[in-house]
XYZ file of C-alpha atoms in Angstrom:
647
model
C 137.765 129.431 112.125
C 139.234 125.738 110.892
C 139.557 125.168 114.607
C 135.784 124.715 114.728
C 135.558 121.985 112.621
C 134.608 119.082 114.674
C 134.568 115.091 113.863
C 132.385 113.146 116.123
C 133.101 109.692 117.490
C 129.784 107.424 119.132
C 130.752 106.761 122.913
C 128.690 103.563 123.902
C 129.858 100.939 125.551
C 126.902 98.087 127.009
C 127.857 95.531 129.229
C 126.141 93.185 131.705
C 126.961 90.754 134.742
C 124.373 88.007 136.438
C 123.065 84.966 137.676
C 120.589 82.684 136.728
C 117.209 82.947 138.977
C 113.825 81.468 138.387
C 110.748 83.330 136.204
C 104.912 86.530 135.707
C 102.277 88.079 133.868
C 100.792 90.623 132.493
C 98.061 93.071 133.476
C 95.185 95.238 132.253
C 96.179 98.411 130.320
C 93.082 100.336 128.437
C 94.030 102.309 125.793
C 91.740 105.478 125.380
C 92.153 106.152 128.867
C 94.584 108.789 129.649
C 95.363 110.887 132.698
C 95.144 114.926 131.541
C 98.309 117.139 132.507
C 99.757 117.849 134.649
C 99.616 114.326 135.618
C 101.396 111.650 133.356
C 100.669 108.440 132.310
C 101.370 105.128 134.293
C 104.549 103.903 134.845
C 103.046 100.300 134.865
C 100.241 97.649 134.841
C 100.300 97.560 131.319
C 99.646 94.700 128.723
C 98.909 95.043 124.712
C 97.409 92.829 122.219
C 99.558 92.234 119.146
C 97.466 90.485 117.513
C 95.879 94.318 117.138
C 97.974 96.374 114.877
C 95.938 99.687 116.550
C 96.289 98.689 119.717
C 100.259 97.968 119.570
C 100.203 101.799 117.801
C 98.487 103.306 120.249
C 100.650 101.651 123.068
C 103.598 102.857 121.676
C 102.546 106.723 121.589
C 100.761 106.634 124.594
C 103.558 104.712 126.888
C 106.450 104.694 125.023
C 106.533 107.854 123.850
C 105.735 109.252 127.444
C 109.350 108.717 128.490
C 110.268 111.316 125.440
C 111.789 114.075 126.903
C 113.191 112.487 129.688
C 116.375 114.829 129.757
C 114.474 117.845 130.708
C 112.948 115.899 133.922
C 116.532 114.360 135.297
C 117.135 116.892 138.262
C 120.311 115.587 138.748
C 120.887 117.146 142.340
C 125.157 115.648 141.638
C 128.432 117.269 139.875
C 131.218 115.705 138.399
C 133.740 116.018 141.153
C 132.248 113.609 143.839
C 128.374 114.294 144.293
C 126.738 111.478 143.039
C 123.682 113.178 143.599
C 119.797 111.856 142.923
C 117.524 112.220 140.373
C 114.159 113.399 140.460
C 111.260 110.538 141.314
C 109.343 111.907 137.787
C 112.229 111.173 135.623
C 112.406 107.558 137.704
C 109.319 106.526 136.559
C 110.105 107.392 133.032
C 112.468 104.621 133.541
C 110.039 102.216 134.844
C 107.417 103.317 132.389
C 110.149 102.323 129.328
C 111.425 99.231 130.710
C 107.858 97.778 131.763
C 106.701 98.966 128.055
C 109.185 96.253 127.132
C 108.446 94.189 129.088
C 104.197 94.366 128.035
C 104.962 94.192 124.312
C 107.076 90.532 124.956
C 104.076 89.009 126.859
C 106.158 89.308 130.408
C 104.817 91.061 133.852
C 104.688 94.447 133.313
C 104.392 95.663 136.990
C 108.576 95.852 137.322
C 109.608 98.233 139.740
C 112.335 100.751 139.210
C 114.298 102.638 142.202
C 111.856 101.397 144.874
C 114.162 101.712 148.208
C 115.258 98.195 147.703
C 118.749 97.238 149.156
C 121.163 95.435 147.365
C 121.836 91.764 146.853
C 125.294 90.711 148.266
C 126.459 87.118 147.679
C 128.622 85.568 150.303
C 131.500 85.081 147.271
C 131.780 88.906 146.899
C 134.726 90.349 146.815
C 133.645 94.131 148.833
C 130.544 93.801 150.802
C 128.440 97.541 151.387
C 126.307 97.776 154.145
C 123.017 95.624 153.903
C 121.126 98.874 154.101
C 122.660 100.193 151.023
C 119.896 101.112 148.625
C 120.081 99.538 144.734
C 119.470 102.858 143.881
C 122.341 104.332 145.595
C 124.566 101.879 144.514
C 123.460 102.537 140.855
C 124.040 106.014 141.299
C 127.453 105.797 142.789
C 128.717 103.156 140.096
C 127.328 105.687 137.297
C 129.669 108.290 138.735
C 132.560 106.753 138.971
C 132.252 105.112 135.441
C 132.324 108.903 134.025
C 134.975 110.320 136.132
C 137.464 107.541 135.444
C 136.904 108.193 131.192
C 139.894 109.635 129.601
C 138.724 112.172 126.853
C 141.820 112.466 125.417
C 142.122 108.623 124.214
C 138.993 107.288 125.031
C 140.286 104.914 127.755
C 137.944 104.049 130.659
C 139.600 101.399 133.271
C 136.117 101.756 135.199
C 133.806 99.889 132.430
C 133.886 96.526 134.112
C 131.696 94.448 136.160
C 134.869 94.719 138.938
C 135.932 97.824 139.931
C 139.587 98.183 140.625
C 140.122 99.696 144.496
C 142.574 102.474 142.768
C 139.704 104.077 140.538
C 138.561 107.247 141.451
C 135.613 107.491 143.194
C 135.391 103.787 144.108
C 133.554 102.290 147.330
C 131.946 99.051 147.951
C 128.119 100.167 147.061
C 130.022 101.577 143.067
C 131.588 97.640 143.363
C 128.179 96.044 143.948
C 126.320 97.952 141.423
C 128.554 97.123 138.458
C 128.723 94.097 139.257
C 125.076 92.983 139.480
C 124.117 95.855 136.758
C 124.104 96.414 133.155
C 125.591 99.608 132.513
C 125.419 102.208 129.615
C 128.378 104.680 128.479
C 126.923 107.419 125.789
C 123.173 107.294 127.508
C 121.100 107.279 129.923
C 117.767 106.843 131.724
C 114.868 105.426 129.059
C 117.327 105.919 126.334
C 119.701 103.242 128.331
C 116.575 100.999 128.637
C 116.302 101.073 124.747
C 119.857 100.823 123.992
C 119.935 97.818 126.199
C 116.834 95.904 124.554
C 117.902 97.180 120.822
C 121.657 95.423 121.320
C 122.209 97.232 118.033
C 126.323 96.968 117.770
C 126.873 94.651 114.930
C 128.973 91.143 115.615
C 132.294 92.939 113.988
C 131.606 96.030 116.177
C 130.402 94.331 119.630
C 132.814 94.520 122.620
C 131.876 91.240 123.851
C 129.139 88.281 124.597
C 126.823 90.611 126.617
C 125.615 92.268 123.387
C 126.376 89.221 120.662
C 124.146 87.021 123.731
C 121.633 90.154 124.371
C 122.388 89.371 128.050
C 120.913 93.555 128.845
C 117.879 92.723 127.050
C 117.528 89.290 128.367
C 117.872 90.819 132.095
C 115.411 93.369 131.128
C 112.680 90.940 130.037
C 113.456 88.311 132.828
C 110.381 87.084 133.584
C 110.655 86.413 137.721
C 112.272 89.377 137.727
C 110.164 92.732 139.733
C 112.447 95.135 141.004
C 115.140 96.710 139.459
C 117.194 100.045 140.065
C 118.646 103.073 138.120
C 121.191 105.273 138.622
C 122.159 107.980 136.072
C 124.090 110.935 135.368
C 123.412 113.329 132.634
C 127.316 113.837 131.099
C 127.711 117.652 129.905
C 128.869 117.191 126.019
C 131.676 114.178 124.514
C 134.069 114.981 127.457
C 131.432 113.916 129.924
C 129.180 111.535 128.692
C 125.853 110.391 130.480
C 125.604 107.327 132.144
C 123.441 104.568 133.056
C 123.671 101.802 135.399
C 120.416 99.798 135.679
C 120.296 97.292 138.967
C 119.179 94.172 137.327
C 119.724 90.995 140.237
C 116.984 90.197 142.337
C 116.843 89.770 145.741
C 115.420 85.897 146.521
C 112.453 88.087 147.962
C 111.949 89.489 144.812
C 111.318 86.940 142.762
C 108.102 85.896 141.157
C 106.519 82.676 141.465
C 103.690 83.764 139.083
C 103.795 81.743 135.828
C 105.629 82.787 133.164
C 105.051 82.537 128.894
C 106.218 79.011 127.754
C 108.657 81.557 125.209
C 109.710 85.041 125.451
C 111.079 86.470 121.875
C 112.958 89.613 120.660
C 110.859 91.348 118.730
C 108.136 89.643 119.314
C 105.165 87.738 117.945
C 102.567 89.529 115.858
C 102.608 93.387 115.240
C 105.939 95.650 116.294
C 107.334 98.857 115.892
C 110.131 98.716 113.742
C 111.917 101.820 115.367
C 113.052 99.297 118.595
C 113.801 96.295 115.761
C 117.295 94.702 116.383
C 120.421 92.896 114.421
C 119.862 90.610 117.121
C 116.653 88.452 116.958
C 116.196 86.163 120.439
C 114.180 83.487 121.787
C 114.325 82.432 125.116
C 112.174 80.135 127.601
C 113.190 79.040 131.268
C 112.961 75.167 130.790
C 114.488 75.087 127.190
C 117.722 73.684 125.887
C 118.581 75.164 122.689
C 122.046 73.779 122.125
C 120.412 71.511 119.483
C 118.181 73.726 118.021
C 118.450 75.307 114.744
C 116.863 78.889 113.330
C 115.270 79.456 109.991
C 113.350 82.785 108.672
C 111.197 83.973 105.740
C 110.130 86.644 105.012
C 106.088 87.230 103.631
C 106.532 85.292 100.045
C 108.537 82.537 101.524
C 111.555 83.578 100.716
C 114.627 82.510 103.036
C 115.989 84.988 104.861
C 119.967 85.535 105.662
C 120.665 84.568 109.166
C 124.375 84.406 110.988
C 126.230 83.987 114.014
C 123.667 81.663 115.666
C 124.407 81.500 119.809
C 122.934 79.406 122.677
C 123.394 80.679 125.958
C 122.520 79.660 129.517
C 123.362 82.676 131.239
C 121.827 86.259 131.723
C 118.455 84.997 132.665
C 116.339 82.640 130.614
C 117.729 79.867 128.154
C 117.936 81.435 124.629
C 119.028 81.439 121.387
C 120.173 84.257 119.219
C 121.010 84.897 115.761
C 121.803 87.848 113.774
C 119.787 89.259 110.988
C 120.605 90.600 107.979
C 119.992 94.155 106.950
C 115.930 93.829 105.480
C 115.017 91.902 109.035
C 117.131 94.095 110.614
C 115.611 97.175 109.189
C 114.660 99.955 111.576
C 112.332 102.294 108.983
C 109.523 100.552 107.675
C 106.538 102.433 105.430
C 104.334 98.953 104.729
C 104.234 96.678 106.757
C 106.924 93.984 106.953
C 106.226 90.378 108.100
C 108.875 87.538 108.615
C 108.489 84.240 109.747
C 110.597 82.618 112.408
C 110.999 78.803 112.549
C 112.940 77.289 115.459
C 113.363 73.565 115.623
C 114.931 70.919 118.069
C 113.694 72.614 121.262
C 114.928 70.177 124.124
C 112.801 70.199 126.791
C 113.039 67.561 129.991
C 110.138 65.971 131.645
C 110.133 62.774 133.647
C 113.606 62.337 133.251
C 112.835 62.145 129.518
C 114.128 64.386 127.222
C 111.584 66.295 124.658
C 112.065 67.529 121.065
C 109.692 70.368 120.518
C 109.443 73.348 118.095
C 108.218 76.954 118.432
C 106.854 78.870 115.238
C 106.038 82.541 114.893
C 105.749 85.707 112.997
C 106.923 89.161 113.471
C 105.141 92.013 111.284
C 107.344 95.096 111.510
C 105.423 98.394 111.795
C 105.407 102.341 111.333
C 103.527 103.184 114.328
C 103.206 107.011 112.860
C 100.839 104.909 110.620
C 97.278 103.972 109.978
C 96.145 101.198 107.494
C 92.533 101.321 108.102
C 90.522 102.236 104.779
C 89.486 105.153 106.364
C 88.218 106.263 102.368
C 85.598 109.037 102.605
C 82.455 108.525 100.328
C 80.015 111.482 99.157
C 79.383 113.353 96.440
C 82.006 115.247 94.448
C 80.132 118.744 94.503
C 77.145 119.857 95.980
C 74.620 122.880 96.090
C 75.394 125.678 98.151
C 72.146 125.813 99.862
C 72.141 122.076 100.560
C 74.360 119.716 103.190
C 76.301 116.917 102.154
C 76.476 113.746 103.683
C 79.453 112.099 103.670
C 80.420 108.563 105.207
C 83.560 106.553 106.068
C 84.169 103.806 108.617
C 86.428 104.859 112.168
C 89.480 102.240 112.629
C 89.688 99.696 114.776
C 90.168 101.272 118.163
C 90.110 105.015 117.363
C 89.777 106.965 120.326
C 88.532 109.582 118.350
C 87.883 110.841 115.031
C 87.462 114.564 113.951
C 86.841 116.009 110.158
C 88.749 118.790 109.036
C 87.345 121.132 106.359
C 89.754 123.225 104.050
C 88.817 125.729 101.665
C 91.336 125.949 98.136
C 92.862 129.297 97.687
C 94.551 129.986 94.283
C 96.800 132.109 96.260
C 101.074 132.039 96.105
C 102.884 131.306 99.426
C 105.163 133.734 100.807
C 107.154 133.262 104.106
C 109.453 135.331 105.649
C 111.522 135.136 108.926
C 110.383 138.994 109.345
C 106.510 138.354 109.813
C 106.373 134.355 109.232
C 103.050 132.809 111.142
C 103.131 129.545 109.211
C 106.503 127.714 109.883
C 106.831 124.693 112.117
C 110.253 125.227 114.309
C 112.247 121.883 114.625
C 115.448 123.142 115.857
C 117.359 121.839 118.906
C 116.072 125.279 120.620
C 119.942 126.415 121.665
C 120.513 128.857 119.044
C 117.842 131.749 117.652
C 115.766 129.802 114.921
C 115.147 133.109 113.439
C 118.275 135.043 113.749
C 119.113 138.761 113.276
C 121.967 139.846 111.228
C 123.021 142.002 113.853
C 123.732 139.285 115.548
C 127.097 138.538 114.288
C 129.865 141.356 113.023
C 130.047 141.821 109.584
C 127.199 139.494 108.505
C 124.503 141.128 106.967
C 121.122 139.793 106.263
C 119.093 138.265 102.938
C 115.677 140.316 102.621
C 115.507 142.176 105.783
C 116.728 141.672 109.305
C 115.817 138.620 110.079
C 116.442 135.043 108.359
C 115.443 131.800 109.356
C 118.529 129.987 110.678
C 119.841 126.415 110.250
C 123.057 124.678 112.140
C 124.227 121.970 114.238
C 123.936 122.618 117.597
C 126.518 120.669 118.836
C 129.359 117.789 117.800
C 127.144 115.117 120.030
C 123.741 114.146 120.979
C 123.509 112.006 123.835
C 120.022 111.701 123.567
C 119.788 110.868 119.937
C 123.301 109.777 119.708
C 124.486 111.951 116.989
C 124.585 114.840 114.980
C 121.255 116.139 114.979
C 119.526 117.362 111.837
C 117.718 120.357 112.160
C 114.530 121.602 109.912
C 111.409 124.114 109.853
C 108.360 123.097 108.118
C 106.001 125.538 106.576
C 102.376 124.953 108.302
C 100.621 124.753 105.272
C 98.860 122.204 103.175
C 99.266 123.006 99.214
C 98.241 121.432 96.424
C 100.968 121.269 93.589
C 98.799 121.897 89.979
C 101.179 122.015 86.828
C 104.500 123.324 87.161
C 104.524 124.087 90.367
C 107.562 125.778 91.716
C 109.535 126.985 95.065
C 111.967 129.378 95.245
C 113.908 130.723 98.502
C 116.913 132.960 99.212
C 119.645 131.533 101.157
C 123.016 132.546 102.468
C 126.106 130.429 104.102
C 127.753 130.774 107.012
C 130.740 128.661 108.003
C 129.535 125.753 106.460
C 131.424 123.151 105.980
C 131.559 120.746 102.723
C 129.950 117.947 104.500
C 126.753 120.303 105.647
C 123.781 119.566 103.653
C 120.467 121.854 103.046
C 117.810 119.941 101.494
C 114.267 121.363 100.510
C 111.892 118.676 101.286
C 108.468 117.584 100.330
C 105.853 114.975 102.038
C 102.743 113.858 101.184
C 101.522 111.500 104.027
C 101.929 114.111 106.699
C 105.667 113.531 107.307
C 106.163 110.678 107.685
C 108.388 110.228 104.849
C 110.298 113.053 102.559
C 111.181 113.155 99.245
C 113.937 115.860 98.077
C 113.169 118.620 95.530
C 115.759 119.186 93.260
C 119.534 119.291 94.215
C 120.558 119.855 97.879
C 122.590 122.672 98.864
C 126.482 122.260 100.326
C 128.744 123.956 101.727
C 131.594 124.997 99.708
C 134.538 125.884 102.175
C 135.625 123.869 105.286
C 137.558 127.441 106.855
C 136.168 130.142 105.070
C 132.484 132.294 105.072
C 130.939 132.202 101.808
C 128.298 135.570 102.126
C 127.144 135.484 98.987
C 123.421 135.809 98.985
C 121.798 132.770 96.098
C 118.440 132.506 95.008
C 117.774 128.631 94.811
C 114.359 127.123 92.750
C 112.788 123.841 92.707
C 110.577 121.896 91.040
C 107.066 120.842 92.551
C 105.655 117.460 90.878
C 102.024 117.844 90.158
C 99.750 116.545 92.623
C 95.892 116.341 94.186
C 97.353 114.721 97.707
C 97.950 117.812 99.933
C 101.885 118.220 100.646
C 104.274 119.468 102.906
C 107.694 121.292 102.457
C 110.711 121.350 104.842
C 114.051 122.888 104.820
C 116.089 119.889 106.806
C 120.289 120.409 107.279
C 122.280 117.695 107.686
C 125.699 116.081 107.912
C 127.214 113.781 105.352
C 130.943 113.335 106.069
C 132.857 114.775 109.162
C 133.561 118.103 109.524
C 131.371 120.701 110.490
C 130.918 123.568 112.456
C 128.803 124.216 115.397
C 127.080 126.812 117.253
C 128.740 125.102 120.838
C 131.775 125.416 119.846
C 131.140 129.118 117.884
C 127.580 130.671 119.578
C 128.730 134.072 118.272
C 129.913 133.117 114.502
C 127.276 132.601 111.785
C 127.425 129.100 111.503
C 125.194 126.967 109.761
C 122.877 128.444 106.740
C 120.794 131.477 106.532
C 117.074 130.975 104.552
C 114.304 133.764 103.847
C 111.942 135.206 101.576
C 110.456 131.671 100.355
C 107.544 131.392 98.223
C 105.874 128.802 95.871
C 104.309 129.147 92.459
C 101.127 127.565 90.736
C 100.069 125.941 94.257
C 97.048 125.867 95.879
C 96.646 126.683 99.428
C 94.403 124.812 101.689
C 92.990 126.751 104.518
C 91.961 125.392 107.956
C 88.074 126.466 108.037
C 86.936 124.137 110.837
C 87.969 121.116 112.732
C 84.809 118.738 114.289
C 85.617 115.727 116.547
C 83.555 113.505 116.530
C 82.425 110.445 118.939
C 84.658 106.975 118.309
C 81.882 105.205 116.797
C 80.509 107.970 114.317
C 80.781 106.972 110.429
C 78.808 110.280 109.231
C 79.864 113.952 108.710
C 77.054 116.318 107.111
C 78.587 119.322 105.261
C 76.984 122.376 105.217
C 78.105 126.174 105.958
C 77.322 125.586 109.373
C 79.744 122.434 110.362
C 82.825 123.633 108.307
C 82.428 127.397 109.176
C 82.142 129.257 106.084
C 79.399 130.506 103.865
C 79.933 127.444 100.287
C 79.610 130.411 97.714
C 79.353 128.614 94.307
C 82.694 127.476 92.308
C 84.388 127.738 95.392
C 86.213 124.174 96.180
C 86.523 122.011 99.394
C 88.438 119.106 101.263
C 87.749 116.622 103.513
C 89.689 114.998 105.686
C 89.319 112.270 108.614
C 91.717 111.714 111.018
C 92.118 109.690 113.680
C 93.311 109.753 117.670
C 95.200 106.439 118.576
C 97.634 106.626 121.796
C 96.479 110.255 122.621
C 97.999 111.129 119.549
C 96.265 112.638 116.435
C 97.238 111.157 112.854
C 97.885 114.639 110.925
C 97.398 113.116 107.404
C 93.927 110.728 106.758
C 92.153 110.313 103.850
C 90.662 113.189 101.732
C 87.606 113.877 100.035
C 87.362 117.176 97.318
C 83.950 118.576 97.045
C 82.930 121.498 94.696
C 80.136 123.733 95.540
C 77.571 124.139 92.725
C 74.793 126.828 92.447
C 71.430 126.250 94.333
């Protein structure tokens, strides 16, 4: 089995090619407003204000987030040997939808279109010429092709990631020439991920393969402000020996050019309120009548406090005018809880009017967010018990732009948790989905099971993923709120597989609804890096004492190299084995009822008839508010505990 050990190398490879053209504006967007399934949301006319911390949040889970997913909506109609094939017109307008998302939250037109039966732009200095008919988007998709079928798995060479296509590459024609030349192009990913990839610019300045990502010349394409119509080919690779691909169209034909005005500055991230998950190394300001090659870059962060800058740039090309300038690792952060501000000071702006140059200076502040959080005081005031043949009012005040609110009622049960993979109803599955999450030991020869014949099952899936770019963790979460009283325990049966010494099993514990973890006790590891280790352990952990309402996970990970996968072994027991998992001294909260309520409602009355139980005295109760922002609704709000007293 050593031959399943795997080591994983990151196949990405950005570059970009262009030519300067001229610069539009943004338009209406309401938040609140969403189609209902099947049909999706927009794939543009949007525009955010982020000024309006809610109103960024909800624009990234209602638009950004709509693109999720993308690689189950590709219908790639090619194959690898010469069929460059189509994709379907719903995954296209994930790609518009992503790039014009981009292109709303830095103040530019967000009407771009993607893949719209535009032809392509050929300059009388070309070197091959297509037809004039030839579609962007078949040009795209022909260059994406040939850019995988030229990689060499073996050593990693590609001769076919350039912006001009040698004649002796396989797969070559004129259209493949044109495309990679007037393109960006992604190696590693594809489709919205590209369009993220190419706007993060996340390779370091010791790791970047050239100007195009020190300059952000993708992301300076992508936010160009003239610019209207762009096109997207792609191909969805099949594992590290065929990666996916993206080339993204980004020159304009002189038709396709705004003349609608553009924002005096466009900068990367940008003014005011921003999800730190699309933060960058690479900080940029750009405007289309600037000269920056005097100008000089200076940050703080919120006390004042300088903050480390390096490897400043000016560059003319790729669009816009800009400078650039590399952040160190706190600015160039991309997890966030509270939120993060830093000011950005650029100075000796040269500007030319009249025939008279002008010294000018542009000042701003960036305030890095969680979107997966609310900051709204959303506190819940009432009394702390009531009688059980009266109601209970109980007040709080909605956030800023809630779409919706609802109140959730839970009833305390002194009650010990007990999950099993045999009969389990309360466990959240967050497994990649190709391998059984709950497994049966007669699944694999030899390997018998922990409490039964079932266990829940943990393992990589595969060595790569494109998607995520990585090694994927994978996790279950038990679907239950508790409430940890004094000494407060959990305890669960588990059994290796092949499980390498650089797989991880963590037991987890969150108590803002997951959106951060904190690790109970010691982590689990494997032992052997070749052989099965069945012995079956019995592993306990401490709960700290708490009256927030928690969560516990089971997450597996990778930290180091080697490990084993189910792709490469589907019919070995890879991974780690868990069952027969139960807690100690917790309380259990129990989902009684669930009431929306309108936007603009700031009262819940509690009685047995709005949280759907009969309040028999002693018993105990929670509140708890939540909110809808983006179509999405914020699991964890505040709480309120209410004890029910005798008439």
């Amino acid at each position: 089995m050593g031959n399943l050990k795997t080591q994983i190398s990151s196949i990405v490879r950005l570059a970009i090619a262009g030519i300067l053209l001229f610069p539009c504006l943004a338009v209406a967007w309401e938040p609140g407003i969403y189609p209902l399934p099947p049909q999706r949301m927009q794939s543009s006319d949007f525009s955010v204000n982020r000024s309006e911390r809610n109103d960024v949040v909800a624009f990234w889970h209602a638009v950004y987030q709509a693109s999720e997913g993308y690689e189950n909506r590709i219908g790639w109609t090619g194959d690898f040997s010469g069929n460059n094939g189509t994709t379907s017109s719903i995954f296209q307008e994930d790609v518009e939808r992503r790039l014009n998302y981009f292109r709303a939250m830095c103040g530019v037109s967000a009407n771009a279109g993607v893949n719209t039966n535009s032809t392509v732009f050929i300059d009388p200095n070309d070197a091959y010429k297509p037809s004039s008919a030839t579609l962007k988007s078949t040009a795209s998709q022909n260059a994406a092709l040939v850019i995988l079928r030229n990689y060499n798995s073996d050593n990693g060479a590609n001769p076919a990631l350039s912006h001009d296509l040698s004649r002796n590459l396989t797969g070559w024609s004129s259209s493949a020439w044109n495309a990679a030349a007037k393109g960006s192009f992604a190696f590693g990913l594809y489709g919205p991920g590209a369009i993220t990839e190419y706007m993060i610019e996340r390779i370091s300045s010791a790791n970047a393969t050239s100007s195009w990502n020190t300059e952000v010349g993708h992301r300076r394409w992508n936010l160009y402000p003239s610019a209207t119509d762009y096109a997207s080919g792609d191909q969805p690779g099949s594992g590290v020996n065929r990666p996916p691909t993206n080339v993204l169209y980004v020159i304009q034909n002189p038709s396709e050019i705004s003349q609608l005005p553009a924002p005096e500055f466009v900068a990367y991230p940008a003014a005011g309120f921003f999800p730190v998950n699309i933060n960058s190394p690479y900080w940029s300001l750009s405007a289309s009548e600037a000269d920056f090659s005097a100008a000089s870059v200076k940050m703080t962060d919120a006390s004042g406090n300088d903050v480390r800058i390096s490897n400043i740039r000016r560059s003319n090309v790729y669009g816009d005018p800009a400078i650039i300038w590399e952040v160190g690792s706190a600015a160039a952060t991309r997890s966030v809880i509270g939120d993060t501000t830093f000011n950005v000071f650029v100075s000796g702006i040269s500007t030319r009017a009249n025939e008279v140059n002008h010294f000018s200076n542009h000042n701003y502040s960036v305030t890095l967010i969680n979107p997966d959080i609310i900051t709204d005081d959303q506190s819940i005031f009432g009394a702390d018990s009531i009688p059980s043949n009266r109601s209970g009012i109980y007040s709080f005040k909605p956030p800023v732009g809630a779409e919706a609110v609802r109140m959730i009622a839970f009833k305390k049960e002194s009650k010990a948790l007990r999950e099993t993979a045999e009969k389990s109803g309360r466990v959240i599955d967050r497994t990649a989905g190709n391998y059984s999450f709950r497994a049966k030991s007669s699944s694999f020869d030899g390997y018998a099971g922990i409490a039964g014949k079932t266990s829940f099952h943990l393992t990589f899936p595969n060595s790569y993923d494109p998607i995520r770019r990585g090694v994927l963790d994978q996790s279950f979460e038990l679907n239950q709120d508790l409430i940890a009283k004094s000494k407060a325990k959990l305890t669960f049966r588990y059994r290796r597989g092949f499980m390498t010494k650089s797989s991880v099993l963590a037991a987890e514990m969150s108590s803002d609804g997951g959106v951060s973890w904190k690790r109970l006790g010691s982590p689990i590891r494997g032992i052997s890096d070749t052989e099965l280790k069945s012995t079956v352990s019995i592993a306990t952990r401490s709960i700290p004492q708490s009256s927030t309402p928690i969560r516990i996970r089971f997450r597996y990970f990778r930290d180091g190299e080697a490990i084993y996968t189910h792709e490469a072994a589907p019919k070995s027991p890879t991974g780690i084995f868990i069952d027969e998992i139960k807690t100690k001294n917790c309380d259990n909260l129990r989902l009684k009822r669930a009431t929306v309520l309108p936007s603009k409602e700031s009262k819940f009355e509690f009685n047995s008839q709005t949280v759907g139980s009969t309040l028999t005295p002693g018993s105990q109760w929670q509140l708890r508010l939540q909110t809808q922002l983006g179509g999405k609704w914020f699991p964890y709000g505040p709480t309120k505990s209410v004890t029910i007293t005798a008439p």
